[in-house]
Short mmCIF file of C-alpha atoms in Angstrom, two decimals:
data_model
loop_
_atom_site.label_atom_id
_atom_site.label_comp_id
_atom_site.label_asym_id
_atom_site.label_seq_id
_atom_site.Cartn_x
_atom_site.Cartn_y
_atom_site.Cartn_z
CA UNK L 748 -4.72 8.46 -2.08
CA UNK L 749 -1.92 7.54 -4.47
CA UNK L 750 -3.89 4.66 -5.99
CA UNK L 751 -6.53 7.13 -7.19
CA UNK L 752 -3.98 9.06 -9.23
CA UNK L 753 -2.78 6.13 -11.34
CA UNK L 754 -3.96 5.89 -14.95
CA UNK L 755 -3.91 3.24 -17.65
CA UNK L 756 -0.89 5.00 -19.13
CA UNK L 757 1.08 4.27 -15.94
CA UNK L 758 0.84 0.50 -16.48
CA UNK L 759 0.87 0.34 -20.29
CA UNK L 760 3.36 -1.94 -22.04
CA UNK L 761 4.94 0.23 -24.72
CA UNK L 762 7.55 -2.16 -26.14
CA UNK L 763 5.41 -3.55 -28.95
CA UNK L 764 5.99 -5.91 -31.83
CA UNK L 765 4.02 -4.74 -34.89
CA UNK L 766 2.48 -6.67 -37.74
CA UNK L 767 4.36 -6.63 -41.04
CA UNK L 768 2.81 -8.28 -44.11
CA UNK L 769 6.28 -9.10 -45.40
CA UNK L 770 7.04 -11.05 -42.21
CA UNK L 771 3.79 -12.94 -41.80
CA UNK L 772 5.48 -16.22 -40.82
CA UNK L 773 7.43 -14.46 -38.09
CA UNK L 774 4.27 -12.69 -36.90
CA UNK L 775 2.50 -16.03 -36.58
CA UNK L 776 5.34 -17.31 -34.44
CA UNK L 777 5.11 -14.24 -32.21
CA UNK L 778 1.38 -14.90 -31.72
CA UNK L 779 2.03 -18.58 -30.94
CA UNK L 780 4.73 -17.75 -28.40
CA UNK L 781 2.73 -15.01 -26.65
CA UNK L 782 -0.57 -16.90 -26.94
CA UNK L 783 -2.29 -13.97 -28.68
CA UNK L 784 -4.19 -13.56 -31.93
CA UNK L 785 -3.46 -9.98 -32.91
CA UNK L 786 -0.67 -7.47 -33.42
CA UNK L 787 -0.95 -3.70 -33.82
CA UNK L 788 -0.07 -1.97 -37.07
CA UNK L 789 2.47 0.83 -37.21
CA UNK L 790 0.76 4.19 -37.55
CA UNK L 791 -2.96 4.73 -37.01
CA UNK L 792 -5.20 2.64 -34.77
CA UNK L 793 -5.41 -0.65 -36.62
CA UNK L 794 -4.45 -4.20 -35.80
CA UNK L 795 -3.98 -7.52 -37.58
CA UNK L 796 -5.98 -10.42 -36.15
CA UNK L 797 -5.03 -14.01 -36.86
CA UNK L 798 -7.87 -16.12 -38.17
CA UNK L 799 -6.88 -19.68 -39.20
CA UNK L 800 -3.29 -18.57 -39.58
CA UNK L 801 -4.23 -15.70 -41.88
CA UNK L 802 -4.09 -12.11 -40.67
CA UNK L 803 -6.97 -9.74 -41.31
CA UNK L 804 -6.61 -5.99 -40.83
CA UNK L 805 -9.21 -4.44 -38.53
CA UNK L 806 -9.75 -1.02 -36.94
CA UNK L 807 -9.12 -0.59 -33.23
CA UNK L 808 -12.49 0.56 -31.88
CA UNK L 809 -13.89 1.52 -28.49
CA UNK L 810 -14.45 -2.12 -27.54
CA UNK L 811 -10.81 -3.05 -28.05
CA UNK L 812 -9.15 0.13 -26.77
CA UNK L 813 -8.86 2.44 -23.79
CA UNK L 814 -7.41 5.93 -23.31
CA UNK L 815 -4.12 6.16 -21.40
CA UNK L 816 -5.69 8.91 -19.29
CA UNK L 817 -8.45 6.73 -17.82
CA UNK L 818 -8.07 5.91 -14.11
CA UNK L 819 -7.18 2.31 -13.34
CA UNK L 820 -10.12 2.41 -10.91
CA UNK L 821 -12.57 3.26 -13.70
CA UNK L 822 -15.28 0.64 -14.21
CA UNK L 823 -14.88 1.06 -17.97
CA UNK L 824 -11.26 -0.06 -17.80
CA UNK L 825 -12.13 -3.03 -15.60
CA UNK L 826 -14.93 -4.13 -17.95
CA UNK L 827 -12.80 -3.77 -21.09
CA UNK L 828 -10.08 -5.97 -19.63
CA UNK L 829 -12.55 -8.69 -18.70
CA UNK L 830 -14.39 -8.91 -22.03
CA UNK L 831 -11.36 -8.37 -24.30
CA UNK L 832 -9.90 -11.34 -26.13
CA UNK L 833 -6.97 -12.71 -24.10
CA UNK L 834 -7.74 -9.86 -21.67
CA UNK L 835 -5.58 -7.51 -23.75
CA UNK L 836 -6.71 -3.96 -24.61
CA UNK L 837 -4.99 -1.50 -26.95
CA UNK L 838 -4.07 1.82 -25.35
CA UNK L 839 -4.94 4.55 -27.84
CA UNK L 840 -4.54 8.32 -27.64
CA UNK L 841 -6.61 9.87 -30.42
CA UNK L 842 -5.84 7.59 -33.36
CA UNK L 843 -2.34 6.62 -32.23
CA UNK L 844 -1.67 3.27 -30.58
CA UNK L 845 0.51 3.91 -27.54
CA UNK L 846 0.75 0.35 -26.28
CA UNK L 847 -1.26 -2.50 -24.81
CA UNK L 848 -2.43 -3.37 -21.34
CA UNK L 849 -3.18 -6.83 -19.95
CA UNK L 850 -4.81 -7.98 -16.72
CA UNK L 851 -1.38 -9.00 -15.45
CA UNK L 852 -0.17 -5.39 -15.74
CA UNK L 853 -2.08 -4.71 -12.53
CA UNK L 854 0.76 -6.54 -10.78
CA UNK L 855 3.23 -3.82 -11.69
CA UNK L 856 5.44 -2.27 -9.03
CA UNK L 857 3.83 1.15 -9.46
CA UNK L 858 0.46 -0.13 -8.29
CA UNK L 859 1.93 -2.08 -5.39
CA UNK L 860 3.97 0.92 -4.25
CA UNK L 861 0.94 3.24 -4.45
CA UNK L 862 -1.12 0.92 -2.24
CA UNK L 863 1.82 0.55 0.16
CA UNK L 864 2.01 4.34 0.57
CA UNK L 865 -1.75 4.53 1.06
CA UNK L 866 -1.61 1.87 3.78
CA UNK L 867 1.20 3.64 5.59
CA UNK L 868 -0.97 6.78 5.67
CA UNK L 869 -4.01 4.72 6.68
CA UNK L 870 -2.17 3.24 9.68
CA UNK L 871 -0.81 6.64 10.74
CA UNK L 872 -4.28 8.13 10.49
CA UNK L 873 -5.82 5.30 12.51
CA UNK L 874 -3.29 5.85 15.29
CA UNK L 875 -3.99 9.59 15.10
CA UNK L 876 -7.73 9.03 15.41
CA UNK L 877 -7.24 6.85 18.47
CA UNK L 878 -4.94 9.47 19.98
CA UNK L 879 -7.49 12.21 19.30
CA UNK L 880 -9.88 10.11 21.37
CA UNK L 881 -7.22 9.96 24.12
CA UNK L 882 -6.46 6.24 23.88
CA UNK L 883 -3.00 5.10 24.99
CA UNK L 884 -0.78 2.03 25.02
CA UNK L 885 -2.35 1.03 28.33
CA UNK L 886 -5.82 1.01 26.73
CA UNK L 887 -4.58 -1.35 24.00
CA UNK L 888 -2.98 -3.66 26.56
CA UNK L 889 -6.18 -3.66 28.63
CA UNK L 890 -8.12 -4.52 25.50
CA UNK L 891 -5.80 -7.41 24.69
CA UNK L 892 -6.09 -8.71 28.23
CA UNK L 893 -9.89 -8.57 28.02
CA UNK L 894 -9.78 -10.59 24.79
CA UNK L 895 -7.91 -13.42 26.56
CA UNK L 896 -11.21 -14.26 28.24
CA UNK L 897 -13.38 -14.38 25.11
CA UNK L 898 -14.31 -16.95 22.48
CA UNK L 899 -12.23 -19.18 20.26
CA UNK L 900 -9.45 -16.63 19.79
CA UNK L 901 -8.58 -16.22 23.45
CA UNK L 902 -5.34 -18.25 23.09
CA UNK L 903 -4.23 -15.97 20.26
CA UNK L 904 -4.90 -12.91 22.38
CA UNK L 905 -3.13 -14.46 25.38
CA UNK L 906 -0.02 -14.78 23.23
CA UNK L 907 -0.36 -11.21 21.95
CA UNK L 908 -0.93 -9.78 25.41
CA UNK L 909 2.05 -11.63 26.91
CA UNK L 910 4.29 -10.57 24.00
CA UNK L 911 3.40 -6.88 24.13
CA UNK L 912 3.50 -6.79 27.93
CA UNK L 913 7.03 -8.15 27.77
CA UNK L 914 8.05 -5.57 25.14
CA UNK L 915 6.75 -2.68 27.20
CA UNK L 916 8.35 -3.98 30.39
CA UNK L 917 11.74 -4.08 28.65
CA UNK L 918 11.45 -0.71 26.92
CA UNK L 919 9.52 1.23 29.56
CA UNK L 920 6.01 2.04 28.34
CA UNK L 921 6.22 5.69 29.38
CA UNK L 922 8.95 6.33 26.83
CA UNK L 923 7.18 4.74 23.87
CA UNK L 924 5.09 6.81 21.49
CA UNK L 925 1.47 5.91 22.02
CA UNK L 926 0.18 3.07 19.82
CA UNK L 927 3.24 2.94 17.55
CA UNK L 928 4.17 -0.66 18.34
CA UNK L 929 0.73 -2.17 17.72
CA UNK L 930 0.00 -3.52 14.25
CA UNK L 931 -2.97 -2.72 12.03
CA UNK L 932 -5.06 -5.75 12.97
CA UNK L 933 -4.80 -4.85 16.67
CA UNK L 934 -5.77 -1.24 16.01
CA UNK L 935 -8.76 -2.26 13.88
CA UNK L 936 -9.96 -4.76 16.47
CA UNK L 937 -9.67 -2.15 19.19
CA UNK L 938 -11.43 0.47 17.07
CA UNK L 939 -14.56 -1.66 16.75
CA UNK L 940 -14.56 -2.85 20.36
CA UNK L 941 -16.55 -1.69 23.36
CA UNK L 942 -13.35 -0.62 25.12
CA UNK L 943 -12.46 1.35 21.99
CA UNK L 944 -15.91 2.98 22.06
CA UNK L 945 -16.40 1.85 18.45
CA UNK L 946 -14.50 4.93 17.26
CA UNK L 947 -13.74 3.30 13.91
CA UNK L 948 -16.63 0.98 13.02
CA UNK L 949 -16.23 -1.62 10.27
CA UNK L 950 -19.43 -3.05 8.84
CA UNK L 951 -18.52 -6.74 8.65
CA UNK L 952 -15.79 -9.15 9.72
CA UNK L 953 -15.28 -9.87 6.02
CA UNK L 954 -14.39 -6.23 5.34
CA UNK L 955 -12.01 -6.19 8.29
CA UNK L 956 -10.32 -9.34 6.99
CA UNK L 957 -10.09 -7.81 3.51
CA UNK L 958 -8.35 -4.70 4.88
CA UNK L 959 -5.76 -6.81 6.66
CA UNK L 960 -5.28 -9.30 3.82
CA UNK L 961 -4.68 -6.58 1.21
CA UNK L 962 -2.28 -4.81 3.55
CA UNK L 963 -0.27 -7.98 4.15
CA UNK L 964 -0.21 -8.79 0.45
CA UNK L 965 1.22 -5.45 -0.67
CA UNK L 966 3.56 -4.95 2.28
CA UNK L 967 5.12 -8.38 1.83
CA UNK L 968 5.19 -8.23 -1.97
CA UNK L 969 8.54 -9.24 -3.42
CA UNK L 970 7.70 -10.37 -6.94
CA UNK L 971 6.27 -8.25 -9.71
CA UNK L 972 5.69 -8.18 -13.44
CA UNK L 973 8.62 -5.77 -13.72
CA UNK L 974 10.93 -8.62 -12.72
CA UNK L 975 9.19 -11.21 -14.94
CA UNK L 976 8.02 -13.18 -11.93
CA UNK L 977 4.77 -15.09 -11.51
CA UNK L 978 1.66 -12.90 -11.60
CA UNK L 979 -1.00 -12.89 -8.94
CA UNK L 980 -3.67 -11.26 -11.12
CA UNK L 981 -4.10 -13.23 -14.31
CA UNK L 982 -7.80 -14.00 -14.61
CA UNK L 983 -11.09 -12.10 -14.54
CA UNK L 984 -11.94 -13.72 -11.20
CA UNK L 985 -8.66 -12.58 -9.66
CA UNK L 986 -9.13 -9.12 -11.16
CA UNK L 987 -12.60 -8.75 -9.64
CA UNK L 988 -11.35 -9.94 -6.26
CA UNK L 989 -8.53 -7.39 -6.38
CA UNK L 990 -10.90 -4.54 -7.22
CA UNK L 991 -13.34 -5.59 -4.49
CA UNK L 992 -10.51 -5.42 -1.95
CA UNK L 993 -9.45 -2.01 -3.29
CA UNK L 994 -13.00 -0.67 -3.03
CA UNK L 995 -13.21 -1.74 0.63
CA UNK L 996 -9.84 -0.14 1.38
CA UNK L 997 -10.77 3.13 -0.35
CA UNK L 998 -14.10 3.20 1.51
CA UNK L 999 -12.45 2.97 4.94
CA UNK L 1000 -9.51 5.18 4.00
CA UNK L 1001 -11.99 7.94 3.17
CA UNK L 1002 -14.07 7.25 6.29
CA UNK L 1003 -10.98 7.52 8.48
CA UNK L 1004 -10.03 10.90 7.01
CA UNK L 1005 -13.61 12.12 7.50
CA UNK L 1006 -13.55 11.11 11.17
CA UNK L 1007 -10.26 12.90 11.75
CA UNK L 1008 -11.26 16.08 9.92
CA UNK L 1009 -14.59 16.28 11.77
CA UNK L 1010 -13.12 15.61 15.22
CA UNK L 1011 -13.38 18.52 17.65
CA UNK L 1012 -9.71 18.45 18.60
CA UNK L 1013 -8.59 18.44 14.99
CA UNK L 1014 -10.92 21.30 14.11
CA UNK L 1015 -9.76 23.35 17.11
CA UNK L 1016 -6.14 22.90 16.05
CA UNK L 1017 -6.98 24.12 12.55
CA UNK L 1018 -8.88 27.12 13.97
CA UNK L 1019 -5.95 28.10 16.22
CA UNK L 1020 -3.44 27.78 13.38
CA UNK L 1021 -5.62 29.71 10.95
CA UNK L 1022 -6.37 32.45 13.48
CA UNK L 1023 -2.68 32.99 14.21
CA UNK L 1024 -1.94 33.28 10.48
CA UNK L 1025 -4.75 35.80 9.97
CA UNK L 1026 -3.44 37.93 12.87
CA UNK L 1027 0.04 37.95 11.35
CA UNK L 1028 -1.49 38.96 8.01
CA UNK L 1029 -3.32 41.77 9.78
CA UNK L 1030 -0.06 43.02 11.29
CA UNK L 1031 1.94 42.70 8.06
CA UNK L 1032 -0.60 43.26 5.30
CA UNK L 1033 -0.27 42.55 2.40
CA UNK L 1034 3.21 40.95 2.36
CA UNK L 1035 2.34 38.17 4.80
CA UNK L 1036 -0.39 36.85 2.49
CA UNK L 1037 2.16 35.82 -0.11
CA UNK L 1038 4.20 34.06 2.57
CA UNK L 1039 1.33 31.86 3.68
CA UNK L 1040 -0.17 30.98 0.31
CA UNK L 1041 3.00 30.36 -1.76
#
């Protein structure tokens, strides 16, 4: 997953204004404008903190700093952001201050794009899992039709069934790639249903809603901190909610890959491919080894 590879350094703000004793009045104005109480010092890991409009020099310690190489998913990073004054943490490599990171930096484009890529893979994998279990467009339409008879959402499903039936009638269902036109919420609902043989179980309706909500949020994202637009993650409560949604997504992303990799059809395909490579290696030893492992 792309989101697992991102580090604090990827979202660090590196364009800093530093404290200068000769410009204390200007430094106070910077703090007032940015609603902060401290500025880093040029050089080693120290900062100047404003106390009653007087700056005091203090060392940047482990409680006020984080390494740029720490994963953004690390609990340490999350905790530091929450307890830090103004939710700002210095990013320090060794004894050198590299920048600062704020809760709002989690709105950066890089994070949104990583989650977008992970969701695209998640949806492809979910379709692949359903195909491995020999489900087709017709199975999804039958499922939708069955849902038109159930519960409070039957009107919603009637609309979905009529819409997709019309699409397939116009485009000829036999010439459409299986399951490509159905959206994530439909695939998830089918995967936990009796008709879908519960091939992709989700523990609670809350987790299912979280998967869909996070997907819609990142796929429809237009504003970001990079464009100086309004942030969506500004408080500790919003930060925790974001991480909770990420944890649910990661959990089911990993589960989906496990189900695919352990499926008999997938394993047989790997065995056939590997066997054919080994036979070629046997016929053209040792040159063919380099071809396959480069």
